[in-house]
Short mmCIF file of C-alpha atoms in Angstrom, two decimals:
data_model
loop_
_atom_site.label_atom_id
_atom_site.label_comp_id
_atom_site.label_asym_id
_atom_site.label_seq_id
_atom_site.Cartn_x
_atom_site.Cartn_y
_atom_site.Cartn_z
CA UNK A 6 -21.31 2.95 -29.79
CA UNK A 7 -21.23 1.91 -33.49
CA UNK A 8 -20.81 -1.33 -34.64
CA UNK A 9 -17.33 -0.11 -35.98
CA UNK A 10 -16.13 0.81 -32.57
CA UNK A 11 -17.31 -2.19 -30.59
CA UNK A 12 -15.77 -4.27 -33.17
CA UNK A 13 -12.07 -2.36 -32.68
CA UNK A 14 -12.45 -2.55 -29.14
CA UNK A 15 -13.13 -6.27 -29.27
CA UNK A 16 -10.29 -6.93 -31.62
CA UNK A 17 -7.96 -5.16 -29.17
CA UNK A 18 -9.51 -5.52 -25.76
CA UNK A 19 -7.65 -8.22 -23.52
CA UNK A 20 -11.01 -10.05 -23.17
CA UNK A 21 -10.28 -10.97 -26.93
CA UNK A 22 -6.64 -11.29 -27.03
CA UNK A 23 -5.64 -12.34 -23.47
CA UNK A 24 -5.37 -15.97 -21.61
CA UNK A 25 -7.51 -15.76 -18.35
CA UNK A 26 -6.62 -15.87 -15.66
CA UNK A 27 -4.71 -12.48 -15.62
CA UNK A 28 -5.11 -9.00 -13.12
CA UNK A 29 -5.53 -6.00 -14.90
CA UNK A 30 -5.07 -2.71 -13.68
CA UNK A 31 -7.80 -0.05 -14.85
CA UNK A 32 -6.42 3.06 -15.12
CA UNK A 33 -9.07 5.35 -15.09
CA UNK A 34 -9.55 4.30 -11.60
CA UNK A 35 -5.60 4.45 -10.62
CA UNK A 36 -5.67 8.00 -12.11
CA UNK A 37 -8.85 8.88 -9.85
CA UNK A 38 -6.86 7.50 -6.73
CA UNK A 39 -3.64 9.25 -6.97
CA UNK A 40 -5.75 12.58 -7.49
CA UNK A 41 -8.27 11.77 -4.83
CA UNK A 42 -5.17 10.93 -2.01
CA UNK A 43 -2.92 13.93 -3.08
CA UNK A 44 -6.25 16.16 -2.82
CA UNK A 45 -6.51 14.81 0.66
CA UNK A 46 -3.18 15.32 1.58
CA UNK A 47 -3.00 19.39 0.22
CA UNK A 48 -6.75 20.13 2.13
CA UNK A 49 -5.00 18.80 5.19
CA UNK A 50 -1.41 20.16 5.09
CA UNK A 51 0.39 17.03 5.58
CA UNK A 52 2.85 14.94 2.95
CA UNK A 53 2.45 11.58 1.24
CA UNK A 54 5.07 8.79 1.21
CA UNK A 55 2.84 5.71 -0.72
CA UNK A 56 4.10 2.52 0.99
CA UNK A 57 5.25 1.21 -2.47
CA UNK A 58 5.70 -2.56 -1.42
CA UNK A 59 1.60 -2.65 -2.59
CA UNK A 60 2.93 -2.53 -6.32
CA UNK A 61 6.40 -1.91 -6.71
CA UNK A 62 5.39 -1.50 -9.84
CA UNK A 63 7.30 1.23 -11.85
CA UNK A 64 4.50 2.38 -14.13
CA UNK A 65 2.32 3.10 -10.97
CA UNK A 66 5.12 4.30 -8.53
CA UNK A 67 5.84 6.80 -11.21
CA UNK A 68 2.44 8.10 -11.25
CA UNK A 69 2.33 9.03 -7.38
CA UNK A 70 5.55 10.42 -7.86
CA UNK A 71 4.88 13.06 -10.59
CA UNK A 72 1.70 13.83 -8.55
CA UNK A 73 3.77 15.24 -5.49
CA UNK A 74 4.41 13.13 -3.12
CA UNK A 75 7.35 13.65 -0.88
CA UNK A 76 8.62 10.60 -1.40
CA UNK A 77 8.40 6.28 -1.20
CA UNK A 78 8.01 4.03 1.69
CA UNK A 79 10.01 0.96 1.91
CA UNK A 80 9.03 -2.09 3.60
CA UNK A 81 12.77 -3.56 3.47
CA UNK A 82 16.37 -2.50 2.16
CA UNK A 83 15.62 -4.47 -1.11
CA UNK A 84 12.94 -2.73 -2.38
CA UNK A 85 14.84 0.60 -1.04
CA UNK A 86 17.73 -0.03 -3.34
CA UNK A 87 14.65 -0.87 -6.15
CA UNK A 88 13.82 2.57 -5.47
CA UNK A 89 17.03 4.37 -5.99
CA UNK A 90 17.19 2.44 -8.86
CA UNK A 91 13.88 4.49 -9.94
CA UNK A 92 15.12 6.85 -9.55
CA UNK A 93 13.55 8.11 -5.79
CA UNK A 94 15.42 10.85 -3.85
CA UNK A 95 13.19 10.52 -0.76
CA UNK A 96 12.33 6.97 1.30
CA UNK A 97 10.85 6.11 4.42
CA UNK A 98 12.18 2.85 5.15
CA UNK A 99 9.01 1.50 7.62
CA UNK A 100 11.05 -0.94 9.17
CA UNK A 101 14.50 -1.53 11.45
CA UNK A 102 17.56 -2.10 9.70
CA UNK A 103 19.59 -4.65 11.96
CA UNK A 104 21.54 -7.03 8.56
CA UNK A 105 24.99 -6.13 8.45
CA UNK A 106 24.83 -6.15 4.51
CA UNK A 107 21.61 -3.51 5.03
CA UNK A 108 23.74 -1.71 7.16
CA UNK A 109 26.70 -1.42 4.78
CA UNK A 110 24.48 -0.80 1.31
CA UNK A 111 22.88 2.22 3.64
CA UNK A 112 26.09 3.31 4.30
CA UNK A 113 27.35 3.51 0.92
CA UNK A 114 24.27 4.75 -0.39
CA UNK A 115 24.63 7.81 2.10
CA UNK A 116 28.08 8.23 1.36
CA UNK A 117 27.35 8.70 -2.56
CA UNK A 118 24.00 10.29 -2.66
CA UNK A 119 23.16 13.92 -3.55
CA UNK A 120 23.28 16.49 -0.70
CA UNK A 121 18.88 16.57 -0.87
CA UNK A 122 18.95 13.23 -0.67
CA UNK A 123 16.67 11.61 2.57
CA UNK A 124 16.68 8.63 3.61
CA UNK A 125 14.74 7.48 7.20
CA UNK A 126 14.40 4.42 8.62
CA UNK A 127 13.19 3.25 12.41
CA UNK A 128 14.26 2.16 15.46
CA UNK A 129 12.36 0.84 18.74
CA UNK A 130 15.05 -0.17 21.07
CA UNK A 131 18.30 0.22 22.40
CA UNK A 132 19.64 -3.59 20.81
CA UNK A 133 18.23 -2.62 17.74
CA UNK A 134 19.88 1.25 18.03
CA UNK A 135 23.06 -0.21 18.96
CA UNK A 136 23.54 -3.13 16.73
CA UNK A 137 22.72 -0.54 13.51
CA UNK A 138 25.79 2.00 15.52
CA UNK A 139 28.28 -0.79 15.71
CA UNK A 140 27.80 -1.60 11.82
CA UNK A 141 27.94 2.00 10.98
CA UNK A 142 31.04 2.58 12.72
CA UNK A 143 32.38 -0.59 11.14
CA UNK A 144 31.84 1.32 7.60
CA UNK A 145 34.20 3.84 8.73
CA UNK A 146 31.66 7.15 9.10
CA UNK A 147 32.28 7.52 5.39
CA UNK A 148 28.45 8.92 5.38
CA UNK A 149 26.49 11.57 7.06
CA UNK A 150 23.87 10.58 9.86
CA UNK A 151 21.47 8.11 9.31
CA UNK A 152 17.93 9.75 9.84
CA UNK A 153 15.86 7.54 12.45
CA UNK A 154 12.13 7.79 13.74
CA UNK A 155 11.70 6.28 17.03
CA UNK A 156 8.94 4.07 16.09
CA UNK A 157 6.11 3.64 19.34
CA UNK A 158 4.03 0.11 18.98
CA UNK A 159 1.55 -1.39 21.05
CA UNK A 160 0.77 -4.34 23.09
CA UNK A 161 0.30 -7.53 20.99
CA UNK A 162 1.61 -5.47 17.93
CA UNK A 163 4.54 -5.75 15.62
CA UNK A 164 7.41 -3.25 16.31
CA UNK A 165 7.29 -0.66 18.34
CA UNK A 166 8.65 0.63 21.90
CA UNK A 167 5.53 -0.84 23.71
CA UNK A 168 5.30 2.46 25.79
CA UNK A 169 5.15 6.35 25.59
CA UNK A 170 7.82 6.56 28.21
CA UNK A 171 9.79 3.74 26.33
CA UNK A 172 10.24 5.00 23.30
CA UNK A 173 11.07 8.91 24.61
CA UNK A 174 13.75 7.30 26.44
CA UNK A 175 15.03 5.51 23.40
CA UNK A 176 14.65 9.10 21.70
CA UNK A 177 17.21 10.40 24.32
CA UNK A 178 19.86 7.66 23.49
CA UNK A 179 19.74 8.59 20.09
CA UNK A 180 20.35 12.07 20.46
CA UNK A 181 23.53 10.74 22.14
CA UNK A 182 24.80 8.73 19.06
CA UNK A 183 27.23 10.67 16.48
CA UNK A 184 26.28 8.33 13.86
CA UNK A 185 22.59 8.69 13.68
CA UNK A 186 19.81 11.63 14.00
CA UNK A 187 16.43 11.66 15.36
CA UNK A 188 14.34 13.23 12.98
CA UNK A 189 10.77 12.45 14.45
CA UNK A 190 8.51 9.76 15.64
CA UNK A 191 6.57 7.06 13.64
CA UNK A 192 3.95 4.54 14.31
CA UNK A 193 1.06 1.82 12.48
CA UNK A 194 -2.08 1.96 13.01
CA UNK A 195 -3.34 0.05 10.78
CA UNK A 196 -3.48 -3.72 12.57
CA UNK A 197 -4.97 -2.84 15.55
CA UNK A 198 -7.53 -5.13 16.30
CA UNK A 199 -10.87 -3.65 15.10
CA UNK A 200 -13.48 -6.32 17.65
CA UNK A 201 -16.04 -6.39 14.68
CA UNK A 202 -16.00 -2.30 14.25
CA UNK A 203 -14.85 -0.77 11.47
CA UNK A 204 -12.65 1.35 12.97
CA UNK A 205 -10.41 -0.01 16.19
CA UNK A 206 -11.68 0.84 19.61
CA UNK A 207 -8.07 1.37 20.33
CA UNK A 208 -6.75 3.48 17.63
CA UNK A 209 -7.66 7.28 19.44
CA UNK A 210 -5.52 5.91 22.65
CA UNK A 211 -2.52 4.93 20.20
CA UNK A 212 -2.80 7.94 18.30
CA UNK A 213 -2.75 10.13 21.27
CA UNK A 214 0.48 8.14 22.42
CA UNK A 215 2.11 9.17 19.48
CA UNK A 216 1.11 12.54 19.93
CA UNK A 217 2.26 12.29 23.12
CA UNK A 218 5.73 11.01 22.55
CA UNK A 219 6.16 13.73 19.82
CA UNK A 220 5.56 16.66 22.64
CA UNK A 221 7.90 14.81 25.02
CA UNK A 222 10.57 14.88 22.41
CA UNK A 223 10.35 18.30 21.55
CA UNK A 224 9.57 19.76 25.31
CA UNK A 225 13.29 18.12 25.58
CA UNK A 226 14.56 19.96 22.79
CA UNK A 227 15.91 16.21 20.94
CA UNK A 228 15.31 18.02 17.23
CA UNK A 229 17.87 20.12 15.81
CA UNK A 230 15.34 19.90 12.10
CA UNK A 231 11.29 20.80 12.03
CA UNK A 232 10.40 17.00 13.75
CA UNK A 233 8.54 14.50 11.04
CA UNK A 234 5.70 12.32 12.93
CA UNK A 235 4.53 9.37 10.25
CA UNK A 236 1.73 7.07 10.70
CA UNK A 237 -1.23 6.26 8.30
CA UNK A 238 -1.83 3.16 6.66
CA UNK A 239 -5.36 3.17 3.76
CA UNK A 240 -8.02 2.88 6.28
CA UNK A 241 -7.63 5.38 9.08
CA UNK A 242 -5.27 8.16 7.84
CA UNK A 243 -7.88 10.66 8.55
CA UNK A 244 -7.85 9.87 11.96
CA UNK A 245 -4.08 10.28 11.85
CA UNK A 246 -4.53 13.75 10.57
CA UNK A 247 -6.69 14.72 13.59
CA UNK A 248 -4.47 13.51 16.03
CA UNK A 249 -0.95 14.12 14.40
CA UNK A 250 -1.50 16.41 11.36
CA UNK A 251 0.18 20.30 11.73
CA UNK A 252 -2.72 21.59 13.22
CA UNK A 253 -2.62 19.93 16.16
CA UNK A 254 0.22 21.41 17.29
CA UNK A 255 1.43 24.62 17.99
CA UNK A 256 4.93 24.18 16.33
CA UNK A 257 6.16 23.52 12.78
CA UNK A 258 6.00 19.43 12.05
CA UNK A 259 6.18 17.69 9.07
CA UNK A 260 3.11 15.13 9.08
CA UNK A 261 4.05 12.55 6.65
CA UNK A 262 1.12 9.64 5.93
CA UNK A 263 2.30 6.30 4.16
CA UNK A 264 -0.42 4.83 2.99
CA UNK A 265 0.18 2.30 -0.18
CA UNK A 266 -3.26 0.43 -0.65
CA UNK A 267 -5.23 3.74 -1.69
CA UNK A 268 -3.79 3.78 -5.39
CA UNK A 269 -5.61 0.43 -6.04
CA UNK A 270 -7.82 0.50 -3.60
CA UNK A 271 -10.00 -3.14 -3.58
CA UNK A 272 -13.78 -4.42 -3.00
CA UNK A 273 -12.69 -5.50 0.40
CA UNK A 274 -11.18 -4.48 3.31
CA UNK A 275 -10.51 -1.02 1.90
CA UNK A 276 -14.20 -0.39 0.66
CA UNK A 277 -15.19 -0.65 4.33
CA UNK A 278 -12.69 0.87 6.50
CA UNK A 279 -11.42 4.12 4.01
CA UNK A 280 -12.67 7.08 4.52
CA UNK A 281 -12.12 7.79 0.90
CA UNK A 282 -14.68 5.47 0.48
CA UNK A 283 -16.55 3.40 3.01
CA UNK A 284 -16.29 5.82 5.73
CA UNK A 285 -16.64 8.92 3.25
CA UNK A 286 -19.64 11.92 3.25
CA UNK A 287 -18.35 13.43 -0.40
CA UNK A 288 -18.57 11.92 -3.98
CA UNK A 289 -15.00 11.92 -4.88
CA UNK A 290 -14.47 8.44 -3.46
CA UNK A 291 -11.77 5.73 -4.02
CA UNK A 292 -12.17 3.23 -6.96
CA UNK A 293 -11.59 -0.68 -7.27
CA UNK A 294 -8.35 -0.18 -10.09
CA UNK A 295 -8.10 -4.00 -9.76
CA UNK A 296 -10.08 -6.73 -11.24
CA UNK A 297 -9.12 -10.90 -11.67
CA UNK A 298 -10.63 -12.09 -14.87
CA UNK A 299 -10.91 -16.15 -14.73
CA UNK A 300 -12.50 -18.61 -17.19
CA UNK A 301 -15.32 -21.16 -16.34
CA UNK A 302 -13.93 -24.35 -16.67
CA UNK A 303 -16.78 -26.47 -15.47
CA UNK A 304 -20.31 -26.51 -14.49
CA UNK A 305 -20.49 -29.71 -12.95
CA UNK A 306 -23.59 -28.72 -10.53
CA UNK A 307 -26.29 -26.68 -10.87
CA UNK A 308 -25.35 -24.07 -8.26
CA UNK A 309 -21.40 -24.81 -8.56
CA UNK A 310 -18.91 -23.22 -11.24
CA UNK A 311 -15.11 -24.56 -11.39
CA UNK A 312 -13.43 -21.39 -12.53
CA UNK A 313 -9.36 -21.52 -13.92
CA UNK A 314 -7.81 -19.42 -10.80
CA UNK A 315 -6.75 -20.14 -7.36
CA UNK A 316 -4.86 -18.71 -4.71
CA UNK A 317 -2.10 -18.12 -6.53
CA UNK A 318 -3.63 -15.52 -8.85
CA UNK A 319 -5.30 -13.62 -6.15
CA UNK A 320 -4.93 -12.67 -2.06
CA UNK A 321 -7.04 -14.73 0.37
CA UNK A 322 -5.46 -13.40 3.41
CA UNK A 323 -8.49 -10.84 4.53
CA UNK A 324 -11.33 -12.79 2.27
CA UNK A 325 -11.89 -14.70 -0.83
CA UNK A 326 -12.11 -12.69 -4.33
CA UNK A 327 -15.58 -10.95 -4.95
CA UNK A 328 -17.47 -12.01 -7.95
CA UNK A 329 -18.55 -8.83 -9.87
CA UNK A 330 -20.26 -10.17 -12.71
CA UNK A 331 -20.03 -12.72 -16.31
CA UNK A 332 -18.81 -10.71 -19.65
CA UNK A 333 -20.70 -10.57 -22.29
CA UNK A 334 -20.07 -11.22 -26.24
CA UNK A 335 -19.60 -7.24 -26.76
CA UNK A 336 -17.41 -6.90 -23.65
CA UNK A 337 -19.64 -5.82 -21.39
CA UNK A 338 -20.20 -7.14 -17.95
CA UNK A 339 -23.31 -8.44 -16.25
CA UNK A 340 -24.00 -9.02 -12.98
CA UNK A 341 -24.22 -12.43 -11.20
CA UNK A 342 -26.05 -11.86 -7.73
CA UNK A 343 -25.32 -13.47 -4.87
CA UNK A 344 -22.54 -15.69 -6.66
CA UNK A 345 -19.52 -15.56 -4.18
CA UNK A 346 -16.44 -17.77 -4.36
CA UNK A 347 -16.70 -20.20 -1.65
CA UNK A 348 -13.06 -21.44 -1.74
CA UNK A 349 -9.94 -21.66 -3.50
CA UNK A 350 -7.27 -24.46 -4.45
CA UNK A 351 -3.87 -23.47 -6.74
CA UNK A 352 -5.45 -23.33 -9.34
CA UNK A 353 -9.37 -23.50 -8.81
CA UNK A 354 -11.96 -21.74 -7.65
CA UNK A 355 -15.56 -22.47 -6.36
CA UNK A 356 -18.34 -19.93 -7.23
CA UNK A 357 -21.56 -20.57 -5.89
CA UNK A 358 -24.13 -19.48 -8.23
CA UNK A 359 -27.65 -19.17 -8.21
CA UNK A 360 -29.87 -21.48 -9.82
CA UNK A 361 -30.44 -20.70 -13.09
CA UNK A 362 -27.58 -18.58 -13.81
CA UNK A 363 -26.51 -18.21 -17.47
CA UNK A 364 -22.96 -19.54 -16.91
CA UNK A 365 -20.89 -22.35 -19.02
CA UNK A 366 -17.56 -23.46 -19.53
CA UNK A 367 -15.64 -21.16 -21.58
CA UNK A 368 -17.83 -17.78 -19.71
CA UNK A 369 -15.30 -15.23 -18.11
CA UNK A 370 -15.77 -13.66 -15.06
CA UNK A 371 -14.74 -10.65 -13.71
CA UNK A 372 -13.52 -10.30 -9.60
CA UNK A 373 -12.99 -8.11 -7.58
CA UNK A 374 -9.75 -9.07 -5.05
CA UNK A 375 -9.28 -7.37 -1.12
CA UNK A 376 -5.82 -6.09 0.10
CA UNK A 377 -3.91 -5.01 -3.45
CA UNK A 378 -0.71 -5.80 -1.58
CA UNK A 379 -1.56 -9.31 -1.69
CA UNK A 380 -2.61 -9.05 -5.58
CA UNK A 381 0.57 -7.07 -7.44
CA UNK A 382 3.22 -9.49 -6.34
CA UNK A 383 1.74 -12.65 -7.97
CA UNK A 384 1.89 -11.43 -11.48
CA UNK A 385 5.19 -10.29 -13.57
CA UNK A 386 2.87 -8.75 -15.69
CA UNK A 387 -0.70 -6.86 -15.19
CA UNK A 388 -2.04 -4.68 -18.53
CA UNK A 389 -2.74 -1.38 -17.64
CA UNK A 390 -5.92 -1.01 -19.49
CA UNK A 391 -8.86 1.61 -20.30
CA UNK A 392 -13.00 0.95 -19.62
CA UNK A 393 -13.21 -1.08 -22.87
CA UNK A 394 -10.20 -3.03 -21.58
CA UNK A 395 -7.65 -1.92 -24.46
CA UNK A 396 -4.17 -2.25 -22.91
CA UNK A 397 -2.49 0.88 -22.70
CA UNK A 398 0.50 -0.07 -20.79
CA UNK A 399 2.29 -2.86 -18.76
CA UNK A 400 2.55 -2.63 -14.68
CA UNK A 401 5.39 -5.02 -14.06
CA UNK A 402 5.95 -5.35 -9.89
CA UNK A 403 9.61 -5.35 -8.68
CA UNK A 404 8.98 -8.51 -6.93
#
């Protein structure tokens, strides 16, 4: 690099011109991850529907849409209506819908959408089934049926029918109901407790329940449409392929995976447990498209650094940020070894540093956060930038 060029990208980089702390979003990386997923997704025959509560960023949502996907997942009815807004014609509300006001904004939403317009959401029990009936029928079946996926759980777990047998019978009272349509099955996989493994002891048993319930379903002819089984969060969708992807079954289903995380990925939980990453044989892996950049503040030990963030600025809900390394004067970053952050206040952190490290007040230090969904929704604003960190755009989360 001439000294020209280093001297442009230092008068325009955010290292130069930005206030610490701030996330920025690298988007060489968030380009690699929408390719690598939707890759994934057209090897294996199944459809994509990014969870998009992990940004809700438009600048980012926009880029899995024009990649393909079939549509957005929701988390709630809020972010659903941020998504019309958007623009999406397609969303997978994960969730039960059980708020009267939910009800009624679904309602109306059906009732003036375009005719290739979908819109799913769950249910996992007959309270839950009837309560979103009697506010439908309060609306005045203005609206065509409201798509459902009977959504099968697990012992311990969130939602869910807690059985096989449970949730097919649920599937039967739907099929009953002239104000709602059962369009598949869904599930999570995602929290089951992993006992120290990487991947959950339990997740082939689930999986093969969901299977399972899907077979039961259509052995009793409940589908009038090709059936839709969802699952898949960012760590073990390829394990929801195997079980629940086309090819395992000898009729037409639509295999629809909702994982969100992938299109920042993280150093954390997601390094280890993707298999677009820590799990993966191949070289087109997953990259970290987030990074924390802080300011030392104080050195007032010789194996302690006070550094201007806390857990505000970053998730601490699966571990503390990662340190990757101090920036040098021409923007470049070096490594720190075995510096880790050994805890957070609201606005502080504690690195640990080796003794001897070249770090004073006034350094900045790049970090490396785990679970993105955590990391979006604490900033209003989070430069998009390139690998000399020149903003090229704004991500600004719906939050």
């Amino acid at each position: 690099m001439t000294t020209d060029a280093m001297d442009d990208n230092r008068r325009t980089s955010v290292l130069v011109e930005g206030t610490p702390p701030m996330l920025v979003l690298h988007v060489d990386a968030l380009r690699n991850n929408v390719a690598r997923m939707q890759d994934f997704c057209r090897s294996r025959g199944v459809d994509l529907a990014p969870h998009a509560k992990t940004s809700m960023a438009p600048y980012v949502i926009d880029m899995q849409l024009r990649s393909g996907v079939w549509g957005m997942t929701a988390a709630s009815v809020t972010q659903a209506r941020q998504l019309v807004g958007l623009g999406v014609r397609r969303i997978l509300l994960a969730n039960q819908v059980v708020e009267d006001r939910d009800v009624s904004w679904l309602s109306r939403h059906l009732a003036a959408g375009r005719s290739d317009d979908d819109f799913l959401c769950y249910v996992d029990s007959v309270a839950g089934l009837e309560r979103l009936e009697g506010q439908l029928a309060r609306e005045g079946g203005r609206h065509r049926q409201v798509g459902v996926l009977v959504e099968l759980g697990y012992a311990g777990g969130r939602t869910g029918a807690r059985s096989v047998e449970a949730a097919a019978q649920l599937a039967r009272r739907v099929t009953t109901s002239p104000l709602v349509e059962l369009r598949g099955v869904a599930g999570y996989e995602g929290l089951l407790p992993r006992e120290g493994m990487v991947v959950p002891p339990g997740l082939p048993a689930y999986l093969q329940g969901l299977r399972d319930l899907l077979l039961a379903c259509t052995r009793d002819g409940l589908f009038r449409q090709r059936p839709i089984v969802s699952a898949g969060g960012s760590s073990y969708f390829d394990f929801v392929v195997d079980h629940v992807g086309p090819r395992s079954f000898d009729f037409e289903v639509l295999t629809i995976l909702r994982s969100g995380c992938y299109v920042a990925h993280d150093h954390g939980i997601y390094h280890e447990t993707s298999p677009l990453d820590g799990r993966a044989t191949g070289q087109d892996r997953l990259i970290p498209a987030l990074e924390l950049i802080a300011t030392v503040v104080s050195r007032p030990e010789p194996d302690l650094a006070i550094l201007n963030f806390g857990r505000r600025h970053a998730p601490t809900d699966d571990r503390l940020p990662l340190v990757l390394g101090v920036f040098e004067p021409d923007g470049s970053r070096s490594p720190l070894p075995e510096a880790y952050v050994r805890r957070v206040d609201d606005q502080h952190a504690y690195v640990v540093l080796p003794v001897g490290a070249r770090v004073a007040p006034g350094d900045r230090v790049g970090l490396g956060i785990s679970h993105p969904c955590g990391a979006f929704d604490r900033w209003r604003e989070i430069p998009v930038v390139d690998r000399h960190y020149r903003p090229v755009d704004l991500a600004s989360p719906l939050f």
